[in-house]
Amino acid sequence: MIIDPVTLIVALITVSTPVLLAAIGELVVEKSGVLNLGVEGMMIMGAVCGFIVAHQSGSTVLAFAAGMGGGMALALLFAVLTQLLMANQVASGLALTLFGLGLAALLGVGYSGLPVPTVGRPFPDALQDLPVAGPILFSHSALIYVSILLVAAVWYVLARTRIGLVIRAVGENHDAAHALGYKVVRIRFATILFGGACAGLGGAFLSVIRVQNWFEGMTAGAGWIALALVVFASWKPWRVLLGAWLFGGIAALQLRLQAAEVGVPVALLDASPYLVTIIVLVIISSDRTRAALSAPAALGRVFHASS
Amino acid sequence: MTALLDIEGLTKAYPGVVANDDVSFSIQPGEVHALLGENGAGKSTLVKMIYGLVKPDRGAMRLGGAPYAPAEPRAARGAGVAMVFQHFSLFEALNVAENIALGMENPPKPRDLAARIREVSETYGLPLDPFRLVGDLSAGERQRVEIIRCLLQDPKLLIMDEPTSVLTPQEVEILFHTLRKLSAEGTAILYISHKLEEIRVLCDAATILRLGKKVGECTPRDVSAAHMAELMVGKTLSVPARDDHEPDEVLLEVRGLSVAPASPFGTPLRDVRFEVRAGEVLGIGGVAGNGQDELLAVLSGETPVVADAVTLEGKPVGALGPNERRALGLLCAPEERLGHAAAPDMSLTENALLTGRLRQGLDRRGFVDWGKTRGFAERVIDRFDVRTPGPGVAARALSGGNLQKFVIGREILQDPTVLVVNQPTWGVDASAAAAIRQALLDLAQNGAAVIVISQDLDELVEISDRFCALNEGRLSEPRPARGLGMEEIGLMLGGAHGMHEAAQ
């Protein structure tokens, strides 16, 4: 059984990126006090829109923009339902996932197996050919570097800037934020759309770069893993990155183990990334009082601007 | 001299109720002006209009001679109006400096802000560490966060909505000292309260509201508290009466009770011990967040503990759940009416069933006897003068005071051996509060033991036989309530939390 650690690490980064993008978007949404369970639906909409545009236009930049647009369109629907019409967030989110899966399947009819352009890599070949560091650090497509920068940016904005403070305040106590004159609904609209764009981008990465194909249900629960990551990472951006890499690592590893035909049932190997990620994150966040500290206190509660 | 704020004919109506009807008054610079009234008199709506949270239907305001119509709180703050809220305006998971920055238009850099917070807090004798989490602060300290948030913006008018309801007497002294200093510097203060003695001590002028209308104004120093109360309520109030009697055998005993908190901002209970006897009212005072909720949860059975820690008539009940305790006669009425004492969207009948099922026998072999349940709800409504169209109305639709009468009455009519109530008259107007207190006293008179957890010290002194105080989860030794002075009570409440005015 030969598993090359370098290719494993390269693979894990690629595998983890869709989940990472979706999770970091959802983290911002939840920090503003909104629970959007429609991540899976927004991701698959991103996947199908990105794939269609990549095939039709041949431009990956347009494809990613379309993926973000697809995710945002669904997020907009969710925002209108929950923020303007005060619908229940859990029910709306679940409906959004089902709606997204169905709509994506409809849009994607006939696109399976069609070619998409390959994506350039930002670093020169000389760097990519370095031993060990070359493949691990420099061989990826630009979007992967963008996703890691995005984690850093989300951390910085939430922890250090005024807009981040306002987002956290709205998620902590929307009545108090309203009393101080902050536009709770407007801020939540913005974060929900941001979350949709991130999930859509993650979906587009999946279809255009990683799999380079479209098929129904291709997100295969990645959106749900992203949701779980946010909670078990205690709403901390860097822990989301760690969790995503763990998930990607196990997923990449189990594929290699399957190929090496180890004596473990395939079904168990298939399930292992989900199991291991959740178990590890549960252990990390097992100190309930500390985890509760960073949990947005107004998460999922409907805000009525009554006064 | 032109008035700082002139209010003329402000009117605001909500569907079905006129919150303010043609209210006019004015505030001079540096004046401490009291706004007096019972719950529902329209005080909150009035100040919300001044602070830009609510738009008046009619009427005009002038600030410093210029027309003033703030569209939102931001505009009000810009014009020099600041407000300290009664609740709902701090973020527990954020630190003091972050909380203050959120209330400012152009907050300085965190380090400069921390320095300014320290500076202002020293000047006004309100010590505060900018980097502590608000969730870890006492109620008095939280209020300081709000006051400093306002002071950093050099307000011309500071609105304070019932600022002393959660403070110990010593903390009230410190607050008044700060307010007098502000007023001497020319800041006007609009002070909302229904505590008459406080207003007589602090305020220069008072406007009294009743049912949305201005019913009078007076100079509080020159009139008696009783006179103001009559203006406020529109009738004379009776003080709860009781006969002298000797307490009987011990009904409820708590020994060596220590419990870890359930939430990150909860308070642990530390070695709590007390006993209550038949016919006795035990008052437990303390500033909010010192373990009251946790103690109630232990007594009601929501937080089970070791069996021996709580005994009811000699039987260990510590490990039993709420229903088993109800069956034995230990009943509780928690503080939070909507969502804890009552299910907001369920009817009064259904709410009556929720706690009355066992003792009133409202079900038979798992089927609810709705006729009997409705009868029980109607008895509660009738006996405790709950103002509602009928028992089919949702709990949410009742005003706070009426719902409070219902949830307390529901437990009293079940003929408890021991009744535990937390903040029985919180947010209830004076006449309803008197009725609830009388009912509690009558219950004790008839041989039950009553534990009243409250932050209203006047209430505790009025109805308790013995008084003890919760401070950071520790319960002081109970003392006879009769003859206990406010000074002693304040010290029992924990020496005002180790806070003193900043060294002069």
XYZ file of C-alpha atoms in Angstrom, chain A residues 158-160 162 165-183 288-290 292-295 297 306-307, chain B residues 14 48 51 53-54 72-74 77 85 88-94 98-99 101-107 133 149 261-265:
66
model
C -15.126 40.100 12.232
C -12.465 40.549 14.891
C -10.938 43.896 14.053
C -16.312 48.179 12.938
C -18.382 44.461 15.348
C -21.781 45.529 14.071
C -22.367 42.103 12.489
C -21.484 40.383 15.759
C -23.668 42.800 17.696
C -26.667 42.100 15.459
C -26.138 38.371 15.910
C -25.745 38.721 19.650
C -28.787 40.826 20.467
C -30.867 42.208 17.622
C -33.160 44.172 19.910
C -30.224 46.039 21.411
C -28.691 46.643 17.995
C -32.002 48.013 16.787
C -32.326 50.233 19.837
C -28.906 51.680 19.051
C -30.094 52.480 15.548
C -28.466 49.723 13.490
C -30.367 48.369 10.502
C -19.753 23.670 26.342
C -19.439 26.899 28.274
C -16.547 28.114 26.129
C -21.410 28.906 23.962
C -19.392 32.086 24.408
C -18.792 32.523 20.708
C -22.194 31.254 19.644
C -27.032 34.446 20.984
C -41.781 46.414 16.892
C -40.984 49.759 18.415
C -51.117 52.211 18.396
C -38.782 56.624 22.463
C -34.876 59.376 21.149
C -37.155 55.227 17.915
C -40.822 56.029 17.388
C -33.687 57.660 14.033
C -31.572 57.301 17.200
C -28.484 58.330 15.237
C -27.499 61.253 19.376
C -32.084 51.836 28.526
C -32.122 45.261 25.862
C -29.193 47.370 24.955
C -25.996 45.578 25.867
C -24.249 42.695 24.146
C -23.161 40.069 26.658
C -20.572 38.355 24.475
C -18.778 41.604 23.639
C -16.869 47.122 22.034
C -20.252 47.767 23.594
C -18.043 51.716 20.455
C -21.335 50.376 19.089
C -23.203 53.253 20.658
C -20.974 55.954 19.201
C -21.094 57.602 15.806
C -17.350 57.836 15.205
C -15.605 55.678 17.752
C -16.925 40.901 28.932
C -21.453 55.174 26.540
C -24.111 27.266 36.309
C -25.842 25.958 33.182
C -24.818 28.824 30.910
C -21.532 30.719 30.480
C -22.969 33.828 32.131
